[in-house]
Coordinates of C-alpha atoms and ligand atoms in Angstrom, one line a residue:
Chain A
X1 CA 31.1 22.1 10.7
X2 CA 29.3 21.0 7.3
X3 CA 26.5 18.6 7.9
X4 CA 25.8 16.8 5.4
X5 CA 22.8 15.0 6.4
X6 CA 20.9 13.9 9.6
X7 CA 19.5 10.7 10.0
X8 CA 16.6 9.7 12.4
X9 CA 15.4 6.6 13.7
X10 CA 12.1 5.6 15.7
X11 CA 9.5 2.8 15.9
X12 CA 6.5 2.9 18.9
X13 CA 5.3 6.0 19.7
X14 CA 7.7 7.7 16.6
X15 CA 5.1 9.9 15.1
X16 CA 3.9 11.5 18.2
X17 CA 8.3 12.3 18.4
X18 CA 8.7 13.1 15.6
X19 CA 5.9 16.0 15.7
X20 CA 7.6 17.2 18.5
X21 CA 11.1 18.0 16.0
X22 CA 10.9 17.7 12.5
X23 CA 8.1 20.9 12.5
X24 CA 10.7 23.0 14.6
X25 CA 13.6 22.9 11.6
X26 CA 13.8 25.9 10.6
X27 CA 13.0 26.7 6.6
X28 CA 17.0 27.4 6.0
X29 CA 17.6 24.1 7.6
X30 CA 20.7 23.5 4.9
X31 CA 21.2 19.5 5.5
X32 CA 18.7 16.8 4.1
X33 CA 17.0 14.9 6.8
X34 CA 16.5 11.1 6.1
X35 CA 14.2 9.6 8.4
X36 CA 12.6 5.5 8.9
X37 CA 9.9 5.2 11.0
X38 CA 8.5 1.4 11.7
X39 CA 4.8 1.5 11.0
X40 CA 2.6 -0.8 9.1
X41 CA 3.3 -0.2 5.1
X42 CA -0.5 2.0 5.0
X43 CA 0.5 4.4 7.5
X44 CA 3.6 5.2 6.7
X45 CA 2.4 6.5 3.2
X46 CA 0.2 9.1 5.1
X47 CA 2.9 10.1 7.3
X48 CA 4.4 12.1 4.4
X49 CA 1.2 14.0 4.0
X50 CA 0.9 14.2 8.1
X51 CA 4.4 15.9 8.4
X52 CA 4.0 18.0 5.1
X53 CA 1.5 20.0 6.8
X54 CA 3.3 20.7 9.7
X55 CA 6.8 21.6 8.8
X56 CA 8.4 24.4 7.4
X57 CA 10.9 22.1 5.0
X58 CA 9.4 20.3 2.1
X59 CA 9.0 16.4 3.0
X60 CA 8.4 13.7 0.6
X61 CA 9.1 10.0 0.3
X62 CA 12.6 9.0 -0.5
X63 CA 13.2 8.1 -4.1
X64 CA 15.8 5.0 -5.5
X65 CA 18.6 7.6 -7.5
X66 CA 17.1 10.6 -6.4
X67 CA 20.2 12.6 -5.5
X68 CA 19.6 14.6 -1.9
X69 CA 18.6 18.0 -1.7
X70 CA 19.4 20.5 1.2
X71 CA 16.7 21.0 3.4
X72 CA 14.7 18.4 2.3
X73 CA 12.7 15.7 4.8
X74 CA 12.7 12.4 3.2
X75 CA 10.5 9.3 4.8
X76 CA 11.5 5.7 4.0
X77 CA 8.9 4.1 2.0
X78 CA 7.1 1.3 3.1
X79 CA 9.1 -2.0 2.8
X80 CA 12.0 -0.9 1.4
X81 CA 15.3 -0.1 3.3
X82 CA 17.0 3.6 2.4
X83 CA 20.8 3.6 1.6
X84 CA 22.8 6.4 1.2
X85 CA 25.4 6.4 -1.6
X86 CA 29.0 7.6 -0.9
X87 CA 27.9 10.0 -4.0
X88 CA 24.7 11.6 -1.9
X89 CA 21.7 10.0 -3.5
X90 CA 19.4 7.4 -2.4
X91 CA 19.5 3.7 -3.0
X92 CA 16.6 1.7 -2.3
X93 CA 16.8 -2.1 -1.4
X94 CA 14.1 -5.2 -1.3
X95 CA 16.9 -7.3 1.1
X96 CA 15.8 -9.3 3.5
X97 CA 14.0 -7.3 6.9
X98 CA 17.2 -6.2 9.4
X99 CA 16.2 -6.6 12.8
X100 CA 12.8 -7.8 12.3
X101 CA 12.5 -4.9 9.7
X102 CA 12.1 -2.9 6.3
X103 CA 12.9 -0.7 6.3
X104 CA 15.3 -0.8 8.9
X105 CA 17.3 2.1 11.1
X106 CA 20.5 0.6 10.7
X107 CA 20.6 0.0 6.9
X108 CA 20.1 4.0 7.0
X109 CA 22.6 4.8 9.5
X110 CA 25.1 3.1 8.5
X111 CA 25.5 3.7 4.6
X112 CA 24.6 7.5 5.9
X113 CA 27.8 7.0 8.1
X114 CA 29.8 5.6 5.4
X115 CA 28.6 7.9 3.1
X116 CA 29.5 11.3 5.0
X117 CA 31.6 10.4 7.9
X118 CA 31.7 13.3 10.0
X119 CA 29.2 15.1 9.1
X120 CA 26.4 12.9 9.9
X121 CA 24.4 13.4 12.7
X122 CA 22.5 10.4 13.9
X123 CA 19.2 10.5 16.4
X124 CA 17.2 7.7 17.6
X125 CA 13.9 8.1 19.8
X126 CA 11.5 6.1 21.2
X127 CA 10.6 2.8 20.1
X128 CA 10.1 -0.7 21.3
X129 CA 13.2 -2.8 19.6
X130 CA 16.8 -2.9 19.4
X131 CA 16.9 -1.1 15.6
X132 CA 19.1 1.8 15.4
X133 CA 21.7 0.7 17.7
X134 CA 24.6 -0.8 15.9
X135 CA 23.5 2.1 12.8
X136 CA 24.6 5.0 15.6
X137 CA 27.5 2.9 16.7
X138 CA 28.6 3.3 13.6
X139 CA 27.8 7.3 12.9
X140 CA 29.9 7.6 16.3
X141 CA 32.6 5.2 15.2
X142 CA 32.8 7.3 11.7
X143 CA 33.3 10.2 13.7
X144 CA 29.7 11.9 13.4
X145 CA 27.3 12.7 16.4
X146 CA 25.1 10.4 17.8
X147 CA 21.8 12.0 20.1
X148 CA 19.1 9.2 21.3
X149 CA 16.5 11.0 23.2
X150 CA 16.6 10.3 27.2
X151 CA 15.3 7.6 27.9
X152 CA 12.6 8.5 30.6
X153 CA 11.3 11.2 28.7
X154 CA 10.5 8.3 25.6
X155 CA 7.0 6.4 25.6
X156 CA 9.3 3.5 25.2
X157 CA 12.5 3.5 26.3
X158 CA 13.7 0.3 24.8
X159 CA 15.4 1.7 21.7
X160 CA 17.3 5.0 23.3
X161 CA 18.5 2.4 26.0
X162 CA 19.7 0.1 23.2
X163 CA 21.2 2.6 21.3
X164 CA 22.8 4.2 24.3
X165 CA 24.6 0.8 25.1
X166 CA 25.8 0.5 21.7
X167 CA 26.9 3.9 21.5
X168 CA 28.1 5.4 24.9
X169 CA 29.7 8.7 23.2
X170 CA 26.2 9.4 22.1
X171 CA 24.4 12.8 24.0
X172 CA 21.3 12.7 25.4
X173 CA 18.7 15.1 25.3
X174 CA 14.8 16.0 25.5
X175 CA 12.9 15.6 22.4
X176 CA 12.5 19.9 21.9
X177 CA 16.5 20.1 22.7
X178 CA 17.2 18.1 19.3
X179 CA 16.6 21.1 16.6
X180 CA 18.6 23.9 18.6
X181 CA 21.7 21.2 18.9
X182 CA 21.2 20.7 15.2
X183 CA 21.5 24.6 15.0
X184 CA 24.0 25.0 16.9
X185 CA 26.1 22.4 14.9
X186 CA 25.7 24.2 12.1
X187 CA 26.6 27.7 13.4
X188 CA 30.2 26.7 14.7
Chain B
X1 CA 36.6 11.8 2.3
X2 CA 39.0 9.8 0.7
X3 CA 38.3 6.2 -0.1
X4 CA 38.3 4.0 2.6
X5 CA 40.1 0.4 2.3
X6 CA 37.1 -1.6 2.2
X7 CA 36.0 0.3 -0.7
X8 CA 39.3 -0.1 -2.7
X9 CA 39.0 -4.3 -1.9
X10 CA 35.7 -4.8 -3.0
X11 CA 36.3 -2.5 -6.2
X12 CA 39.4 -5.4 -6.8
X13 CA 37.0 -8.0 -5.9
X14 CA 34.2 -6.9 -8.4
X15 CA 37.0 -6.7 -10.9
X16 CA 38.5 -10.0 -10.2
X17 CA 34.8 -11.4 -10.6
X18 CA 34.1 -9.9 -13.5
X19 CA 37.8 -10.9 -14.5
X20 CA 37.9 -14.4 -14.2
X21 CA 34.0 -15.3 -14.3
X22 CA 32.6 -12.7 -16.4
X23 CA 29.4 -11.8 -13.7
X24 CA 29.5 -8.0 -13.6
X25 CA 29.0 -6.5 -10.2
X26 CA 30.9 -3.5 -10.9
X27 CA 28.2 -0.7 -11.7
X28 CA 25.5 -2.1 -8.7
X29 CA 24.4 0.2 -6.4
X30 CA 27.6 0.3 -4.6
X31 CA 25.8 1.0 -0.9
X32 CA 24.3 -2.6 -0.7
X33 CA 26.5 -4.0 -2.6
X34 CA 29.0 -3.1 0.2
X35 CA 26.3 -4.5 3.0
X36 CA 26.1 -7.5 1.7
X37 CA 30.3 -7.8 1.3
X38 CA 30.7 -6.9 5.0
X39 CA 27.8 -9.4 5.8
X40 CA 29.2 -12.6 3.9
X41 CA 33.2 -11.7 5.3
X42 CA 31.3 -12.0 9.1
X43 CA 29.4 -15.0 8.1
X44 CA 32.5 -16.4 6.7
X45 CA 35.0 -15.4 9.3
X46 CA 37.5 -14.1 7.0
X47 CA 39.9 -10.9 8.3
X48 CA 39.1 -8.7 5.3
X49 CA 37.2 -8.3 2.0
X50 CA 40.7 -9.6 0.0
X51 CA 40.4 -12.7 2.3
X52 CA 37.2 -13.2 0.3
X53 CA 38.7 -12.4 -3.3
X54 CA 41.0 -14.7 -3.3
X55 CA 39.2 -17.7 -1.8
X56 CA 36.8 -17.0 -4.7
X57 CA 39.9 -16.6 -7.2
X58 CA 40.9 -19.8 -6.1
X59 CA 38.2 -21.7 -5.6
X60 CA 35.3 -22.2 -7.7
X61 CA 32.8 -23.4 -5.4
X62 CA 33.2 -20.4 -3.3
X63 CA 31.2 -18.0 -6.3
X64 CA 27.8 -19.6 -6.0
X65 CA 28.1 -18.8 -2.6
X66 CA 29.2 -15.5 -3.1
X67 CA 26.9 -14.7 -5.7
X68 CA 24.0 -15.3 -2.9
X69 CA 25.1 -12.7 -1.2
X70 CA 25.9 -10.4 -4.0
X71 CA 22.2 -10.9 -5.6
X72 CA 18.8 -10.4 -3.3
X73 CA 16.4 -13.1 -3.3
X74 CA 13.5 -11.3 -1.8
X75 CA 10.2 -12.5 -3.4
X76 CA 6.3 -13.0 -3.0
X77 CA 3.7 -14.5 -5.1
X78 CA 1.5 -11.7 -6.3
X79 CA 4.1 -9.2 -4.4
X80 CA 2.1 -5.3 -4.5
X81 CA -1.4 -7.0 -5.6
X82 CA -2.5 -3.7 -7.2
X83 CA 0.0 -4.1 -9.7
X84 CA -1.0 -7.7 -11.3
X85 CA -4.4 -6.0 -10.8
X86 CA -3.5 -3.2 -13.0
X87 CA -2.0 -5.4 -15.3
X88 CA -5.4 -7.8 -15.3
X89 CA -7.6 -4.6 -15.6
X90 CA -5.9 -2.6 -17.9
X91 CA -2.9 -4.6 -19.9
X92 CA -4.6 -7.6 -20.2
X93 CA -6.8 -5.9 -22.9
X94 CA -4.6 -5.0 -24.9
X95 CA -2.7 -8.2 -24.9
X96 CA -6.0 -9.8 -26.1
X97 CA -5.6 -8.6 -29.1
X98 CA -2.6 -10.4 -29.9
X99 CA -2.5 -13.9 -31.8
X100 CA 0.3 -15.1 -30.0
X101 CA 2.4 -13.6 -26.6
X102 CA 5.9 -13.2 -25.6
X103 CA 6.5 -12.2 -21.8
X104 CA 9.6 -11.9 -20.3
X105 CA 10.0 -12.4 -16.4
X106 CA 13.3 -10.4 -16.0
X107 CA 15.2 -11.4 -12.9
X108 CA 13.4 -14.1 -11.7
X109 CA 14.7 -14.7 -8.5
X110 CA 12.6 -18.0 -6.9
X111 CA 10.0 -17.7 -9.7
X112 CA 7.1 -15.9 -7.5
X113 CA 6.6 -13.3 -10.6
X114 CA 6.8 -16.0 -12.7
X115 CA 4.0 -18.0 -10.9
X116 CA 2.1 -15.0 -10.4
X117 CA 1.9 -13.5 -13.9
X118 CA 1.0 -17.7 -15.0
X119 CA -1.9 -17.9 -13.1
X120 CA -3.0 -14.6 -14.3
X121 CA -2.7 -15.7 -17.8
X122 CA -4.8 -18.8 -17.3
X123 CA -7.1 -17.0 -15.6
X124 CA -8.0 -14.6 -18.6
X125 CA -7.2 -17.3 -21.1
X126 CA -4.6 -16.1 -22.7
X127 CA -2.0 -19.0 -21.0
X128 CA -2.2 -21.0 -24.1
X129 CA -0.8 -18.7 -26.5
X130 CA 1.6 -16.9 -24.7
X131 CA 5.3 -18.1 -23.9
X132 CA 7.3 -16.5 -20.8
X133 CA 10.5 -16.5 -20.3
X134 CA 12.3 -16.1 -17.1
X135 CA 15.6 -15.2 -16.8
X136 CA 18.2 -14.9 -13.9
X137 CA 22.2 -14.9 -13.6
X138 CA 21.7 -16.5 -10.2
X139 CA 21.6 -20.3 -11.4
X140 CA 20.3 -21.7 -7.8
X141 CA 17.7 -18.9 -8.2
X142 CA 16.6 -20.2 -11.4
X143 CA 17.0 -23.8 -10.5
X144 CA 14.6 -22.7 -7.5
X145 CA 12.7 -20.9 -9.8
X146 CA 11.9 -24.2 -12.6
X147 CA 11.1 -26.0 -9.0
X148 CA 8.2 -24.0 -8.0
X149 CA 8.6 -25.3 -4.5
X150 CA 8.1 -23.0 -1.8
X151 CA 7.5 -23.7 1.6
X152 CA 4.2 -24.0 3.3
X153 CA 4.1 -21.0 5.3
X154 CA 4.2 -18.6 2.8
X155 CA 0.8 -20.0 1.3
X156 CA -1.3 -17.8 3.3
X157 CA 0.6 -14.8 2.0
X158 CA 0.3 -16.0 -1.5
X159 CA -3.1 -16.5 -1.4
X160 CA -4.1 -13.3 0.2
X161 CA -1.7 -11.5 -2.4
X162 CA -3.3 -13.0 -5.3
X163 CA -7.6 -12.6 -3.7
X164 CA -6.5 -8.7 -4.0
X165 CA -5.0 -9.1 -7.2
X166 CA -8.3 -9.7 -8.7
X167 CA -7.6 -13.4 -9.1
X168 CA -10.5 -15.9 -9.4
X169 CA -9.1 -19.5 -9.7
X170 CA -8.5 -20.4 -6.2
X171 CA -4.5 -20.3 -5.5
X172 CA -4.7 -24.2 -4.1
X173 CA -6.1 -24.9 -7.6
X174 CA -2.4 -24.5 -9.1
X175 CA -0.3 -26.4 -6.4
X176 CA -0.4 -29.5 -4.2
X177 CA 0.7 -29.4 -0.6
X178 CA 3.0 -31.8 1.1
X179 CA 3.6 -31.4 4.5
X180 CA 5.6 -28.7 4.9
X181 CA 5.7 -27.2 1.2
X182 CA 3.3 -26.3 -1.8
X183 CA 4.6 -27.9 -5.3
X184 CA 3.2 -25.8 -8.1
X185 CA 1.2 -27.3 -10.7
X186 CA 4.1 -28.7 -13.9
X187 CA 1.2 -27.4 -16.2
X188 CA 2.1 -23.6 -15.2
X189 CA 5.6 -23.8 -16.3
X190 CA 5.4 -25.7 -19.5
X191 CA 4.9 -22.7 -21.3
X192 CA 8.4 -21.8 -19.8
X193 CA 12.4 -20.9 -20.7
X194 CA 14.0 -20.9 -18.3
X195 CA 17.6 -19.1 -18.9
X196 CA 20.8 -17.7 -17.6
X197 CA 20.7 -14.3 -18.8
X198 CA 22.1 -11.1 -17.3
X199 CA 20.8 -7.2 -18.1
X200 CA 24.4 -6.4 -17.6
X201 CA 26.1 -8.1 -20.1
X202 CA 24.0 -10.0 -22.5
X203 CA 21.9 -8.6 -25.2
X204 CA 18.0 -8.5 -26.4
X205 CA 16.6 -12.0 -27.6
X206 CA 13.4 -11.5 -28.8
X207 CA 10.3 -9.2 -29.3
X208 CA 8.5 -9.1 -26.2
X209 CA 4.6 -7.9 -25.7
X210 CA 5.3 -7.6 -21.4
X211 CA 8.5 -7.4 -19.4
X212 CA 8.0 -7.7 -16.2
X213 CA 10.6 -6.9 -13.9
X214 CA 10.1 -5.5 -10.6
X215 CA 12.5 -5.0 -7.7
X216 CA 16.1 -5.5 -9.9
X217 CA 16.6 -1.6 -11.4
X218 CA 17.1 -0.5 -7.9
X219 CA 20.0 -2.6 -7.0
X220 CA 22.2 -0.9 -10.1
X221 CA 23.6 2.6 -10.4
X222 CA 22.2 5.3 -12.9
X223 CA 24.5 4.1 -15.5
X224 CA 23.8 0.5 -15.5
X225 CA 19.5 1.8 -15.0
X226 CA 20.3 3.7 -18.3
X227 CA 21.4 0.0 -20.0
X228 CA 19.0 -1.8 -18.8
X229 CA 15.9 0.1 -19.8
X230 CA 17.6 0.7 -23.3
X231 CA 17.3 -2.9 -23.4
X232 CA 14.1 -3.7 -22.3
X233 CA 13.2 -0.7 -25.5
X234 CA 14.9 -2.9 -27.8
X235 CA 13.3 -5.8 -26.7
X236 CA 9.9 -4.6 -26.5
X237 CA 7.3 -4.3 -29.3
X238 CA 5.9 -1.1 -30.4
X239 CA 2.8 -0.7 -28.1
X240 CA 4.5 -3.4 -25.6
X241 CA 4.3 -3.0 -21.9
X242 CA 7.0 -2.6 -19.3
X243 CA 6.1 -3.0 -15.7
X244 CA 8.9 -2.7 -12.8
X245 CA 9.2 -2.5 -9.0
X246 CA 6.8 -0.3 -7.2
X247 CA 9.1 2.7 -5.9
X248 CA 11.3 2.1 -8.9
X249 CA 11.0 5.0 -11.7
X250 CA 12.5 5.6 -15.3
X251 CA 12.3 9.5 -13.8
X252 CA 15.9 9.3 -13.7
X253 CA 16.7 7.2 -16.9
X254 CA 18.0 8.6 -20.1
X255 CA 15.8 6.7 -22.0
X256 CA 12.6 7.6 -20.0
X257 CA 11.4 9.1 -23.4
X258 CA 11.1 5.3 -25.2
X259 CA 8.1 4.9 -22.8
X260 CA 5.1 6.3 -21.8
X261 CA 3.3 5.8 -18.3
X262 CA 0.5 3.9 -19.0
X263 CA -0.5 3.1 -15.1
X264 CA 1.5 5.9 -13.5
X265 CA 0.8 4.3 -10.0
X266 CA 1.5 1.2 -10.6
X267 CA 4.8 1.9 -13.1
X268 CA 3.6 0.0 -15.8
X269 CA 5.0 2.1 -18.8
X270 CA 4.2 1.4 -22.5
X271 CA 6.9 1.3 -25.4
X272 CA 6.1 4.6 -27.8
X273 CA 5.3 3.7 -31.0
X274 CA 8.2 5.5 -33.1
Ligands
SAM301 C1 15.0 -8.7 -5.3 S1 15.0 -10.0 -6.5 C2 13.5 -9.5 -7.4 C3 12.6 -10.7 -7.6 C4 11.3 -10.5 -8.4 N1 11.5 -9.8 -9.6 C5 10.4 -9.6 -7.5 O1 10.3 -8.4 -7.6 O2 9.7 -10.2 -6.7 C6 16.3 -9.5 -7.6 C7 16.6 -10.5 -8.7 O3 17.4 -10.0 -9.7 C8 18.4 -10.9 -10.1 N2 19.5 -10.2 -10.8 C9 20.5 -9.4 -10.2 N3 21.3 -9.0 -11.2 C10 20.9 -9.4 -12.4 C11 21.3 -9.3 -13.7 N4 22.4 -8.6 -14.0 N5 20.6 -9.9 -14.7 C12 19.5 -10.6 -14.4 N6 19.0 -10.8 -13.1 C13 19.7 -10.2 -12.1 C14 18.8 -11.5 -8.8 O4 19.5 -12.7 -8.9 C15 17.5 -11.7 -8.1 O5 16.9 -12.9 -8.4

C-alpha cells in the first residue's frame, strides 16, 4: 500500500515511548510522521532537539502551510493543535483545548484521517487520559490502521485502553513491534 | 480520494454564506473549518451539514450563531509575554520617534491584544498620542471586545502574562473587580475604534505605524495568507511594524519580500522602505 502519513499520539510517560520507535525508522522511511505529545509548552520545544539526535529521519516542529515531506518527523508545537489538510500540509489552530488539551491527539488524527483515508496509520501509547480515542476511531472508520501499544506493556495504560474501546479493529503490539509493522506495510 | 459529501455541503454552505451575507469563509483553512462544522451540526442536532445551510438561509438569527463557530475566540491578555516584551524593548523605540501613532489590533477577538498593547502604551507614554484601532468581523467579539469585561479567573493569568512581559504598572491598576469579573479601566479604550472590518473582503484604511495581529493568518489558506499580508503592506508605513502569531510565518507568503524580520523569534517583521 501507499502510506501517506503516520500519526502518533501519547501523553505520561510518551517520551520514554517514543525513544523506544521513532529512532528505529529507518532513513528511507518514505511517509511523514506527525506526532503530539502532551507535555508542558517548555518541554515540548526541547523534545525536537532530544529526538533529533537520536533518529535517523530529520525531525522538526510542525509548521502552519508547510506542505509535508516524506520521511520527515514533525512534533506539535506547544499550544497549538496540528491539522492535516485534504491537500497534505499542515494547518495550525489556537481553538479551544480538546480533551483537556492543545494540542490535542484527536484534532491530529482525525483531519490526518480525513485527509488520507486509507493510508493513514494511526498509533497511540501510553498516557494517562482519554485523548486519542475517538482520533483512531476515526483512522479505523476511514479505512486506515489503527495500532495502540498493549496495554500492560505501557507505564500508563489508561490511553491504549481508551483507544482500544473506541477502536476494537485496532492491533496491538509491543512498543519495538511498531516500526517493523510500519515496514512491513509499506513492503506489500 | 474523491470528495466526500461533507465536503461538497460545507463548500455550498460557505458559498450560500458568502451569497446571501457577504462573510467569506470560503478560502479558510478548510481542516478546521470542517471541525468546527461537524461540531456545531452535533451541538445543534441537525442530520447533516445542509440541515445547517438552510436554517441559516432562512433564518437570520441562526448566522451569529454560526459565525461563533466558524471564527475562534481563543485569547489571553499579554498572550506569549516575550512578544509584548519584544515589542517594549525593541519597537517601542522606534515608535518614540513618532509625533503621533496609528496601531491597528487586527482580529480582535475579546479585546485581550487590545488591552495588552494599551497598557503597554501607557506604560512607556506613548498612550496619549497614539490611536488603535481594533477590528473584527465577529460583531459579539467586538461588542465583547469594547466591554473589556472578562471574568475573574483569568486575572491571575493576565497578571502573570503581563509581570513577564516587562510590564511595570501593576495589572489591577487598569481594572476594577466585582465579584466574579474584572471591568477594565474606560480610560484604556478611549483612545479606541472599534469596527467591523474583515482581511477578506475589505480594503486598507489608513497608515499604520504597528499591526498587530497574532493567531488569525493560521486559520486561512495560502491564498487568502497571500491577501492578507499584501494588506497589512499597504497599510503599513515605510519603517512600520508588523507583528503576528508566534508559530505563524510570512515563510510561505508571496509577499514575504515587503518585510523584513526585525525580531525573528518573536515574528515581529518590519515594512521595507521601497
Ligand atoms: C484566535 S482569535 C485571535 C485573537 C487575538 N488576535 C490573539 O491572538 O489573542 C482569531 C480572531 O480572528 C477573527 N477573524 C476571523 N476572520 C477574520 C477576518 N476575515 N477579518 C477579521 N478578523 C477575523 C475572529 O473573529 C477572531 O476574533
Amino acid at each position: 500500500m501507499t502510506l501517506q502519513a503516520v500519526v502518533i499520539g501519547t501523553s505520561a510517560g510518551g517520551v520514554q515511548a517514543l525513544s523506544q520507535v521513532l529512532p528505529r525508522l529507518p532513513a528511507d522511511f518514505p511517509a511523514p510522521v506527525l506526532v503530539v505529545v502532551h507535555v508542558p509548552p517548555r518541554l515540548s520545544n526541547s523534545l525536537v532537539d532530544l529526538f533529533a539526535a537520536k533518529c535517523r529521519l530529520p525531525v522538526k516542529e510542525a509548521e502552519d502551510k508547510e506542505p509535508l515531506a516524506p520521511g520527515t518527523i514533525y512534533f506539535a508545537p506547544p499550544d497549538y493543535h496540528v491539522l492535516v489538510e485534504a491537500s497534505g500540509t499542515i494547518a495550525l489552530s489556537s481553538d479551544e483545548h480538546v480533551n483537556h488539551s492543545r494540542p490535542a491527539i484527536d484534532v491530529l488524527f482525525e483531519s490526518a484521517a480525513d485527509a488520507f483515508g486509507p493510508e493513514l496509520v494511526g498509533i497511540v501509547m501510553t498516557g494517562a487520559n482519554s485523548d486519542g480515542a475517538q482520533g483512531l476511531r476515526a483512522v479505523c472508520a476511514a479505512g486506515g490502521q489503527g495500532l495502540v501499544q498493549i496495554p500492560a506493556t505501557a507505564e500508563v495504560a489508561t490511553m491504549p485502553e481508551a483507544a482500544l474501546s473506541a477502536c476494537p479493529d485496532a492491533r496491538t503490539m509491543a512498543l519495538e513491534r511498531i516500526v517493523p509493522a510500519l515496514e512491513a506495510m509499506i513492503a506489500r | 480520494m474523491s470528495e466526500s459529501i461533507e465536503d461538497i455541503e460545507i463548500q455550498l454552505l460557505l458559498d450560500a454564506v458568502y451569497r446571501h451575507y457577504h462573510y467569506d469563509f470560503r478560502h479558510y483553512a478548510r481542516a478546521s473549518i470542517k471541525r468546527r462544522l461537524l461540531q456545531a451540526r452535533s451541538q445543534w442536532g441537525y442530520d447533516s451539514i445542509s440541515d445547517i445551510q438552510s436554517a441559516v438561509l432562512h433564518d437570520e438569527n441562526i448566522l451569529p450563531q454560526l459565525l461563533n463557530f466558524l471564527t475562534v475566540q481563543v485569547s489571553e491578555m499579554f498572550r506569549d509575554p516575550s512578544y509584548f516584551r519584544a515589542l517594549r524593548e525593541k519597537v517601542v523605540p522606534h515608535l518614540r520617534t513618532y509625533p503621533s501613532l496609528k496601531v491597528w489590533v487586527a482580529g480582535c477577538s475579546h479585546g485581550e491584544e487590545l488591552y495588552s498593547l494599551a497598557i503597554l502604551f501607557a506604560e512607556e507614554g506613548l498612550f496619549e498620542r497614539t490611536i488603535f484601532y481594533a477590528t473584527d468581523i465577529n460583531p459579539a467579539a467586538l461588542r465583547a471586545a469594547q466591554a473589556g469585561i472578562y471574568p475573574l479567573d483569568r486575572i491571575q493569568l493576565f497578571t502573570e502574562n503581563h509581570r513577564l512581559s516587562g510590564g511595570h504598572s501593576s495589572l489591577s491598576d487598569h481594572y476594577t473587580a466585582d465579584y466574579d469579573r474584572a471591568v477594565f479601566s474606560k480610560s484604556l479604550r478611549e483612545r479606541t475604534v472599534f469596527s467591523d472590518h474583515s482581511l477578506v473582503t475589505d480594503s486598507a484604511f489608513g497608515e499604520m505605524h504597528l499591526i498587530s495581529c497574532r493567531n488569525v493568518l493560521i486559520y486561512f489558506d495560502r491564498e487568502l495568507q497571500d491577501r492578507v499580508v499584501g494588506l497589512f503592506g499597504e497599510s503599513l508605513v515605510r519603517g512600520g511594524f508588523l507583528g503576528i502569531g508566534s508559530k505563524e510565518s510570512l515563510r510561505f507568503s508571496e509577499h514575504a519580500d515587503l518585510f523584513a524580520e526585525f525580531v525573528r523569534e518573536e515574528r515581529i517583521y518590519r515594512r521595507s522602505a521601497q
